[in-house]
Coordinates of C-alpha atoms in Angstrom, one line a residue:
M1 CA -29.7 12.2 0.3
P2 CA -27.8 11.4 3.5
E3 CA -25.1 13.9 4.4
F4 CA -22.0 11.7 5.0
V5 CA -19.9 9.0 3.4
G6 CA -17.9 6.3 5.3
A7 CA -14.7 4.5 4.5
V8 CA -13.1 1.3 5.8
D9 CA -9.3 1.7 5.7
Q10 CA -7.8 -1.8 6.2
G11 CA -4.1 -1.3 6.5
T12 CA -1.0 -3.3 7.2
T13 CA -0.8 -2.5 10.9
S14 CA -4.3 -1.3 11.7
T15 CA -7.9 -0.9 10.5
R16 CA -9.9 2.3 10.8
F17 CA -13.3 3.6 9.9
M18 CA -13.7 7.2 8.9
I19 CA -16.8 9.3 8.2
F20 CA -16.5 12.4 5.9
D21 CA -18.9 15.3 5.1
H22 CA -19.6 16.9 1.8
D23 CA -16.6 19.2 2.0
G24 CA -14.3 16.1 2.5
G25 CA -13.9 17.0 6.2
E26 CA -13.3 14.4 8.8
V27 CA -16.4 13.8 11.0
A28 CA -15.4 10.7 12.9
K29 CA -12.6 8.2 13.1
Y30 CA -11.9 5.0 15.1
Q31 CA -8.8 2.9 14.7
L32 CA -7.5 -0.4 16.1
E33 CA -4.2 -2.2 15.5
H34 CA -3.9 -5.9 14.7
R35 CA -1.1 -8.4 15.4
Q36 CA 2.0 -8.8 13.2
I37 CA 2.7 -12.5 13.0
L38 CA 6.3 -13.4 12.2
P39 CA 6.7 -17.2 12.1
R40 CA 10.3 -17.1 10.7
S41 CA 12.7 -14.7 9.0
G42 CA 11.1 -13.1 6.0
W43 CA 7.6 -14.4 6.8
V44 CA 4.9 -11.9 7.7
E45 CA 1.3 -12.9 8.4
H46 CA -2.0 -11.5 9.7
D47 CA -5.0 -13.3 11.1
P48 CA -7.9 -12.6 8.7
V49 CA -10.5 -13.3 11.4
E50 CA -8.9 -10.7 13.7
I51 CA -8.9 -8.2 10.8
W52 CA -12.7 -8.8 10.3
E53 CA -13.3 -8.4 14.0
R54 CA -11.3 -5.2 14.0
T55 CA -13.4 -4.0 11.1
N56 CA -16.6 -4.7 13.1
S57 CA -15.3 -2.8 16.1
V58 CA -14.0 0.3 14.4
M59 CA -17.3 0.8 12.5
Q60 CA -19.4 0.4 15.6
N61 CA -17.2 2.6 17.7
A62 CA -17.0 5.4 15.0
F63 CA -20.8 5.6 15.0
R64 CA -21.0 5.5 18.7
A65 CA -18.4 8.3 19.1
S66 CA -20.0 10.5 16.5
G67 CA -23.6 10.0 17.4
L68 CA -24.4 9.2 13.8
A69 CA -26.3 6.2 12.6
P70 CA -25.6 4.0 9.5
A71 CA -28.6 5.5 7.8
D72 CA -26.7 8.8 7.8
L73 CA -24.3 7.4 5.2
A74 CA -24.9 7.8 1.5
A75 CA -22.4 5.0 0.8
I76 CA -19.3 3.2 2.0
G77 CA -15.9 2.8 0.4
I78 CA -13.2 0.3 1.1
T79 CA -9.5 0.7 0.8
N80 CA -6.9 -1.8 1.8
Q81 CA -3.4 -3.1 2.1
R82 CA -2.8 -4.5 -1.4
E83 CA -1.2 -7.8 -2.3
T84 CA -1.9 -9.3 1.1
T85 CA -3.5 -12.7 0.3
V86 CA -6.4 -14.4 1.9
V87 CA -7.8 -17.8 0.9
W88 CA -11.0 -19.0 2.7
D89 CA -13.8 -21.5 2.6
P90 CA -17.0 -19.8 1.3
R91 CA -19.2 -22.3 3.0
T92 CA -18.0 -21.3 6.5
G93 CA -16.0 -18.1 6.1
T94 CA -13.0 -19.8 7.7
P95 CA -9.6 -18.9 6.3
Y96 CA -7.5 -21.9 5.2
Y97 CA -4.4 -20.1 6.4
N98 CA -3.3 -16.8 7.8
A99 CA -3.2 -13.9 5.4
V100 CA 0.3 -13.8 3.7
V101 CA 1.3 -10.1 3.8
W102 CA 2.7 -8.1 1.0
Q103 CA 6.0 -7.8 2.9
D104 CA 6.4 -11.6 3.1
T105 CA 9.4 -13.1 1.1
R106 CA 8.7 -16.8 1.3
T107 CA 7.9 -16.9 -2.4
D108 CA 11.4 -15.8 -3.4
A109 CA 12.2 -19.2 -5.1
I110 CA 8.9 -19.0 -7.1
A111 CA 9.8 -15.5 -8.3
A112 CA 13.4 -16.4 -9.2
A113 CA 12.2 -19.4 -11.2
L114 CA 9.9 -17.2 -13.2
D115 CA 12.7 -15.0 -14.3
R116 CA 15.0 -17.9 -15.2
D117 CA 12.7 -19.6 -17.7
G118 CA 11.2 -16.5 -19.4
R119 CA 7.8 -16.6 -17.9
G120 CA 8.7 -13.4 -16.1
D121 CA 8.7 -11.5 -19.4
V122 CA 5.1 -12.6 -20.0
I123 CA 4.1 -11.3 -16.6
R124 CA 5.9 -8.0 -17.2
R125 CA 4.2 -7.6 -20.6
K126 CA 0.7 -8.5 -19.6
A127 CA 0.5 -7.5 -15.9
G128 CA 3.0 -4.6 -15.9
L129 CA 4.8 -6.2 -12.9
P130 CA 8.1 -7.9 -12.3
P131 CA 7.9 -11.4 -10.9
A132 CA 8.5 -10.6 -7.2
T133 CA 7.6 -11.8 -3.8
Y134 CA 5.5 -8.6 -3.3
F135 CA 2.5 -9.6 -5.4
S136 CA -0.5 -11.9 -4.8
G137 CA -0.1 -14.5 -7.5
A138 CA 2.9 -16.3 -6.0
K139 CA 1.4 -16.1 -2.6
I140 CA -1.8 -17.9 -3.8
Q141 CA 0.4 -20.5 -5.4
W142 CA 2.3 -21.0 -2.2
I143 CA -0.9 -21.6 -0.2
L144 CA -2.2 -24.0 -2.9
E145 CA 1.0 -26.0 -2.8
N146 CA 1.8 -25.9 0.9
V147 CA -1.4 -25.9 2.9
D148 CA -3.1 -29.3 3.1
G149 CA -6.3 -29.7 1.3
V150 CA -6.5 -26.2 -0.3
R151 CA -5.6 -27.3 -3.8
E152 CA -8.4 -29.9 -3.7
A153 CA -10.8 -27.5 -2.2
A154 CA -10.1 -24.9 -4.9
E155 CA -10.7 -27.4 -7.6
R156 CA -14.0 -28.2 -6.1
G157 CA -15.0 -24.6 -5.8
H158 CA -14.6 -24.5 -2.1
A159 CA -11.8 -21.9 -1.8
L160 CA -12.0 -18.2 -2.6
F161 CA -9.1 -15.8 -2.9
G162 CA -9.0 -12.1 -2.2
N163 CA -6.8 -9.3 -1.2
T164 CA -8.1 -7.8 2.1
D165 CA -10.6 -5.7 0.2
S166 CA -12.4 -8.8 -1.1
W167 CA -12.2 -10.4 2.4
V168 CA -13.7 -7.4 4.1
L169 CA -16.3 -6.9 1.4
W170 CA -17.4 -10.5 1.4
N171 CA -18.0 -10.4 5.1
L172 CA -19.6 -7.0 5.1
T173 CA -22.2 -8.1 2.5
G174 CA -23.2 -11.4 4.0
G175 CA -20.3 -13.8 4.3
P176 CA -21.5 -17.4 3.9
G177 CA -25.0 -16.0 3.6
G178 CA -24.5 -14.5 0.2
G179 CA -21.5 -12.2 0.5
V180 CA -20.3 -10.4 -2.7
H181 CA -17.0 -11.8 -3.9
A182 CA -15.5 -8.9 -5.9
T183 CA -12.6 -6.6 -6.2
D184 CA -11.7 -3.6 -8.3
V185 CA -9.2 -3.0 -11.1
T186 CA -6.6 -1.4 -8.8
N187 CA -6.4 -4.4 -6.5
A188 CA -6.6 -6.9 -9.4
S189 CA -3.7 -5.1 -11.0
R190 CA -1.5 -6.1 -8.1
T191 CA -1.8 -9.9 -8.4
M192 CA 0.3 -10.7 -11.6
L193 CA -2.9 -12.3 -12.8
M194 CA -4.7 -9.5 -14.6
D195 CA -4.0 -8.2 -18.1
L196 CA -3.6 -4.5 -17.9
E197 CA -5.1 -3.9 -21.3
T198 CA -8.2 -6.2 -21.0
L199 CA -8.7 -5.5 -17.3
D200 CA -9.6 -9.1 -16.8
W201 CA -8.0 -12.2 -15.4
D202 CA -5.7 -13.7 -18.0
D203 CA -5.7 -17.5 -18.7
E204 CA -2.0 -17.6 -19.5
L205 CA -1.1 -15.8 -16.2
L206 CA -3.4 -18.1 -14.3
E207 CA -1.7 -21.1 -15.8
I208 CA 1.7 -19.8 -14.8
F209 CA 0.7 -19.7 -11.1
G210 CA -1.7 -22.7 -11.2
V211 CA -4.6 -20.6 -9.9
P212 CA -8.1 -21.9 -10.7
R213 CA -10.2 -19.0 -12.2
A214 CA -13.1 -20.0 -9.9
M215 CA -11.2 -18.8 -6.9
L216 CA -11.0 -15.2 -8.1
P217 CA -13.3 -12.3 -7.4
T218 CA -15.2 -10.4 -10.1
I219 CA -13.2 -7.4 -11.3
N220 CA -15.2 -4.1 -11.2
A221 CA -14.6 -0.4 -11.6
S222 CA -13.3 1.3 -8.5
A223 CA -16.5 3.3 -8.2
H224 CA -19.8 1.6 -9.1
P225 CA -23.3 2.1 -7.8
E226 CA -24.3 -1.5 -7.7
A227 CA -21.3 -3.9 -8.2
F228 CA -20.2 -4.3 -4.6
G229 CA -23.6 -4.9 -3.0
R230 CA -24.9 -3.6 0.4
T231 CA -23.9 -4.2 4.0
R232 CA -25.8 -7.0 5.7
T233 CA -28.5 -6.1 8.2
T234 CA -26.7 -7.9 11.0
R235 CA -23.3 -7.1 12.5
P236 CA -21.7 -4.6 12.3
L237 CA -24.1 -2.0 10.9
R238 CA -27.5 -3.7 11.1
A239 CA -28.4 -1.7 8.0
A240 CA -28.2 -2.1 4.2
I241 CA -25.8 0.6 3.2
P242 CA -24.5 0.5 -0.4
V243 CA -20.8 -0.3 -0.8
T244 CA -19.9 1.7 -4.0
G245 CA -16.1 2.3 -3.9
V246 CA -13.1 0.0 -3.7
L247 CA -9.5 1.1 -4.2
G248 CA -6.1 -0.3 -3.2
D249 CA -4.6 1.9 -0.5
Q250 CA -2.1 3.7 -2.7
Q251 CA -4.5 4.3 -5.5
A252 CA -7.0 5.6 -2.9
A253 CA -4.4 8.1 -1.7
T254 CA -3.9 9.2 -5.3
V255 CA -7.6 9.9 -5.5
G256 CA -7.6 11.5 -2.1
Q257 CA -4.7 13.8 -3.2
V258 CA -6.8 14.6 -6.3
C259 CA -4.0 13.6 -8.7
F260 CA -6.5 13.3 -11.6
A261 CA -4.3 14.9 -14.3
P262 CA -1.4 13.2 -16.1
G263 CA 1.9 14.2 -14.5
E264 CA 0.5 14.7 -11.0
A265 CA 2.1 12.5 -8.3
K266 CA 1.8 11.8 -4.6
N267 CA 3.9 9.9 -2.0
T268 CA 2.3 8.0 0.8
Y269 CA 4.4 7.4 4.0
G270 CA 3.1 4.5 5.9
T271 CA 4.5 1.1 6.7
G272 CA 6.2 1.4 3.4
N273 CA 6.3 4.3 0.9
F274 CA 4.4 4.4 -2.3
L275 CA 4.9 7.0 -5.0
L276 CA 2.3 7.1 -7.8
L277 CA 2.5 9.2 -11.0
N278 CA -0.7 9.6 -13.0
T279 CA 0.0 8.8 -16.7
G280 CA -3.6 9.2 -17.8
T281 CA -5.3 6.6 -20.1
E282 CA -1.9 5.8 -21.6
L283 CA -0.3 2.6 -20.3
V284 CA 3.4 3.5 -19.8
R285 CA 5.9 0.6 -19.6
S286 CA 8.7 1.2 -17.1
R287 CA 12.3 0.6 -18.1
S288 CA 13.6 1.7 -14.7
G289 CA 12.2 -0.7 -12.1
L290 CA 8.9 0.9 -11.6
L291 CA 5.4 -0.8 -11.8
T292 CA 2.8 -0.1 -14.4
T293 CA -0.5 -0.2 -12.5
V294 CA -4.1 1.0 -12.7
A295 CA -4.7 4.3 -10.8
Y296 CA -8.5 4.1 -10.8
R297 CA -11.5 3.5 -13.0
F298 CA -14.7 5.4 -12.3
G299 CA -18.0 3.8 -13.5
D300 CA -18.0 3.2 -17.3
G301 CA -15.2 5.5 -18.0
P302 CA -11.7 4.4 -19.2
A303 CA -9.1 3.1 -16.8
V304 CA -6.5 5.7 -15.7
Y305 CA -3.0 4.2 -15.3
A306 CA 0.0 5.1 -13.2
L307 CA 3.7 4.4 -12.7
E308 CA 4.4 3.4 -9.1
G309 CA 7.5 3.1 -7.0
S310 CA 6.9 0.8 -4.1
I311 CA 9.2 0.8 -1.1
A312 CA 8.9 -2.0 1.4
V313 CA 10.2 -0.5 4.7
T314 CA 9.9 3.2 5.7
G315 CA 7.5 3.8 8.6
S316 CA 8.1 0.2 9.8
A317 CA 11.8 1.1 10.2
V318 CA 10.7 3.5 12.9
Q319 CA 8.6 0.8 14.4
W320 CA 11.7 -1.4 14.4
L321 CA 13.5 1.3 16.5
R322 CA 10.6 1.2 18.9
D323 CA 9.7 -2.5 19.1
Q324 CA 13.0 -4.4 18.5
L325 CA 15.8 -2.0 19.5
R326 CA 13.6 -0.1 22.0
I327 CA 15.5 3.1 21.7
I328 CA 12.3 5.1 21.4
G329 CA 9.0 4.7 23.2
D330 CA 6.7 5.9 20.4
A331 CA 7.0 7.0 16.8
A332 CA 6.9 10.7 17.7
E333 CA 10.0 10.2 19.8
S334 CA 12.0 9.4 16.7
E335 CA 11.8 13.0 15.7
R336 CA 12.9 14.3 19.1
L337 CA 15.8 11.8 19.2
A338 CA 16.9 12.7 15.6
R339 CA 16.9 16.4 16.4
S340 CA 19.4 15.7 19.2
V341 CA 22.1 15.6 16.6
E342 CA 22.9 17.9 13.7
D343 CA 23.2 15.2 11.1
S344 CA 23.6 11.4 10.9
G345 CA 27.3 11.6 11.5
G346 CA 28.0 9.9 8.2
I347 CA 26.1 6.7 8.9
Y348 CA 23.5 5.2 6.5
F349 CA 20.8 2.8 7.4
V350 CA 19.3 0.7 4.6
P351 CA 16.2 -1.1 6.1
A352 CA 16.1 -3.9 3.5
F353 CA 14.2 -6.2 5.9
S354 CA 12.1 -7.6 3.1
G355 CA 14.6 -7.2 0.4
L356 CA 14.6 -4.1 -1.8
F357 CA 11.5 -3.1 -3.8
A358 CA 11.5 -0.4 -6.5
P359 CA 13.7 0.4 -8.3
Y360 CA 16.0 -2.5 -7.4
W361 CA 13.8 -5.5 -7.0
R362 CA 16.4 -7.5 -5.0
S363 CA 14.9 -10.1 -2.7
D364 CA 18.4 -11.2 -1.8
A365 CA 19.1 -7.8 0.0
R366 CA 19.0 -7.5 3.8
G367 CA 19.3 -4.5 6.1
A368 CA 22.6 -2.8 6.9
I369 CA 23.9 0.1 9.0
V370 CA 27.2 1.3 7.5
G371 CA 29.8 3.8 8.6
L372 CA 29.4 3.1 12.4
S373 CA 32.0 4.2 14.9
R374 CA 32.0 4.6 18.7
Y375 CA 31.1 8.2 18.2
H376 CA 27.6 7.4 17.0
T377 CA 24.6 7.5 19.3
G378 CA 20.9 6.5 19.1
G379 CA 20.3 10.1 17.8
H380 CA 22.5 9.4 14.8
L381 CA 20.6 6.1 14.1
A382 CA 17.2 7.8 14.5
R383 CA 18.3 10.5 12.0
A384 CA 19.7 7.9 9.6
T385 CA 16.4 6.1 9.8
L386 CA 14.5 9.3 8.7
E387 CA 17.1 9.9 6.0
A388 CA 16.6 6.3 4.7
I389 CA 12.9 7.0 4.2
C390 CA 13.8 10.1 2.1
Y391 CA 16.7 8.5 0.1
Q392 CA 14.5 5.5 -0.9
S393 CA 11.9 8.0 -2.1
R394 CA 14.5 9.8 -4.2
D395 CA 15.5 6.5 -5.7
V396 CA 11.9 6.2 -7.0
V397 CA 11.7 9.8 -8.1
E398 CA 14.9 9.4 -10.2
A399 CA 13.4 6.3 -11.9
M400 CA 10.1 8.0 -12.5
D401 CA 11.9 10.9 -14.2
R402 CA 13.7 8.5 -16.5
D403 CA 10.6 6.6 -17.4
S404 CA 8.2 9.5 -17.9
G405 CA 10.3 12.6 -18.5
V406 CA 8.2 14.3 -15.8
H407 CA 10.3 16.4 -13.4
L408 CA 8.4 17.0 -10.2
D409 CA 7.8 20.7 -9.3
V410 CA 6.3 19.7 -5.9
L411 CA 5.7 16.4 -4.1
K412 CA 2.3 15.9 -2.5
V413 CA 2.7 13.8 0.6
D414 CA 0.4 12.0 3.0
G415 CA 0.3 9.2 5.7
G416 CA 1.4 9.0 9.3
V417 CA 5.1 9.8 8.8
T418 CA 4.2 13.2 7.4
E419 CA 3.5 14.3 11.0
N420 CA 7.2 14.1 11.5
D421 CA 8.3 17.6 10.5
L422 CA 12.0 16.8 10.5
C423 CA 11.5 13.9 8.1
M424 CA 9.5 16.0 5.7
Q425 CA 12.2 18.7 5.8
I426 CA 14.8 16.1 5.0
Q427 CA 12.7 14.9 2.1
A428 CA 12.6 18.3 0.6
D429 CA 16.3 18.7 1.1
V430 CA 17.1 15.3 -0.4
L431 CA 14.9 15.9 -3.5
G432 CA 15.6 19.5 -4.0
V433 CA 11.8 20.3 -4.5
P434 CA 9.1 21.5 -2.1
V435 CA 7.0 19.0 -0.2
S436 CA 3.4 19.7 0.4
R437 CA 1.0 18.1 2.9
P438 CA -2.8 18.5 2.6
R439 CA -5.2 19.6 5.2
I440 CA -6.5 16.1 5.6
A441 CA -3.5 13.8 6.0
E442 CA -5.5 10.6 5.9
T443 CA -6.0 10.7 2.2
T444 CA -6.2 6.9 1.8
A445 CA -9.6 6.8 3.6
L446 CA -10.6 10.0 1.9
G447 CA -9.9 8.6 -1.5
A448 CA -12.1 5.5 -0.8
A449 CA -14.9 7.9 0.4
Y450 CA -14.5 10.0 -2.8
A451 CA -14.9 6.9 -5.0
A452 CA -17.9 5.7 -3.1
G453 CA -19.5 9.2 -3.2
L454 CA -18.9 9.7 -6.9
A455 CA -20.7 6.5 -7.6
V456 CA -23.9 7.6 -5.9
G457 CA -23.8 11.3 -6.9
F458 CA -22.8 12.5 -3.5
W459 CA -20.0 14.4 -5.3
R460 CA -20.7 15.7 -8.8
D461 CA -17.3 15.1 -10.5
T462 CA -13.5 15.2 -10.0
D463 CA -13.5 19.0 -10.4
E464 CA -15.6 19.3 -7.3
L465 CA -13.3 17.0 -5.4
R466 CA -10.3 19.1 -6.5
S467 CA -11.9 22.2 -5.1
H468 CA -11.8 20.6 -1.6
W469 CA -8.0 20.1 -1.5
Q470 CA -6.2 22.5 0.7
E471 CA -2.5 22.6 1.8
S472 CA -1.8 22.5 5.5
K473 CA 2.0 22.8 5.4
R474 CA 4.9 23.1 2.9
W475 CA 8.6 22.4 3.4
E476 CA 11.2 24.1 1.1
P477 CA 14.5 22.5 0.3
G478 CA 17.5 24.0 2.2
W479 CA 20.5 21.9 1.3
S480 CA 23.0 23.0 -1.3
R481 CA 23.2 20.9 -4.5
E482 CA 26.7 19.7 -3.4
R483 CA 25.4 18.5 -0.1
R484 CA 22.4 16.8 -1.7
E485 CA 24.4 14.9 -4.3
E486 CA 27.2 13.9 -1.8
G487 CA 24.6 12.5 0.6
Y488 CA 22.8 10.6 -2.2
A489 CA 26.1 9.1 -3.5
G490 CA 26.8 7.8 0.0
W491 CA 23.3 6.3 0.1
K492 CA 23.9 4.4 -3.2
R493 CA 27.2 3.0 -1.8
A494 CA 25.3 1.8 1.3
V495 CA 22.7 0.1 -0.8
E496 CA 25.4 -1.9 -2.5
R497 CA 26.4 -3.3 0.9
T498 CA 22.9 -4.9 1.3
L499 CA 23.0 -7.1 -1.8
D500 CA 23.6 -10.8 -2.0
W501 CA 23.0 -11.6 1.6
V502 CA 20.3 -14.2 1.0
K503 CA 20.7 -17.0 -1.6
V504 CA 17.6 -17.2 -3.8
H505 CA 17.1 -20.7 -5.3

């Protein structure tokens, strides 16, 4: 058997391709950013063609840099930004519209209407999700209703929908020349269109959003030896490599962090934050603003479920300091600037740029910086930005504790923001529990590789995967309980200031 497994990691701001060895070690990586298209306030789009071109480039460059060939891979996995919605013409491969990104809030009126007339309760019961701008179903509805000709094309079978996993997979496996139109249970669980119990598209949910079933990809297990096809023998690999794993990015990170036992949790720090708690084969309904979702399903085994707290803006708040305010030159500078002061000087920054996700689910919220005086500097704002990442994560941990009764002993963390030592120390201080970062921080790509490798026998079982996990660094909490609770109370007051800024019809 070949000695390596590859993973496409198609994220919100970039696409990367990584190659791993049998010990889960990184062998090669290549990454490219893509444009963030912001047509108006609250709208966020990507160019699907650009994403596919970036996928081509990162795969080719990773092989070139490593000296490996596609034939050295036993399999390929795909992980992706979830909920981001692409609709395209299967005859040509041309998207009908830009990808509508998970952060986009243009569907707020659709979501609000669902809650007013009771259909939202059906969505919560069947899909485990609140009716919100976050998820794919309303985004598909918006494209069908607002882009000329798409509704007619969909009814004729000339329009396909997919989150970016399906878009990348379809192109990788042939595109208009026979590409596989499929997804996995984790991505399907983010659409508001799949029944969590049957793990299939639900006719009642499809009717709510007016989505023709023919548009939808086939739902498969997250790891399967045959369901996702093989790469085409033209660009980018010019070889038929089996694609055997597909996982939404946060579920992939859960697998990469080997959270295979009920009660194990991880928090990924990227564009947003996403905390998942494994609840086993039991489907736990949240009463505290969390999402009930599928963590993974391997082969013919049962689905494993999770509670998830999704936070819209964390790492992207640091990008805002860089790109819009221009008070830092790169993300690493946020730590240096934040260390220039002892604390945030009593200011709070709530980065509700796309409303507030878990546990609030308030699309009417908008960002606020409160407590400002002339004393405050860019250092205080940088530190308040890092604290905002950590306080939002505490919001989710508190909700998870109420829903599951599980009190975290340690928080496993991953993602780009975990390279910021100050932010991780603040996270431990705010939570009052240790924070642990693994040896391989890019656990999203690793999780996709694990799923692909399990499907073809590259790895024997999840126990073998667990044996590869190693801690690289741990942060212990240092704040007193009084300081921790006082800071959190101030955060809650600041959140109240962000509400009711946008009228939702």
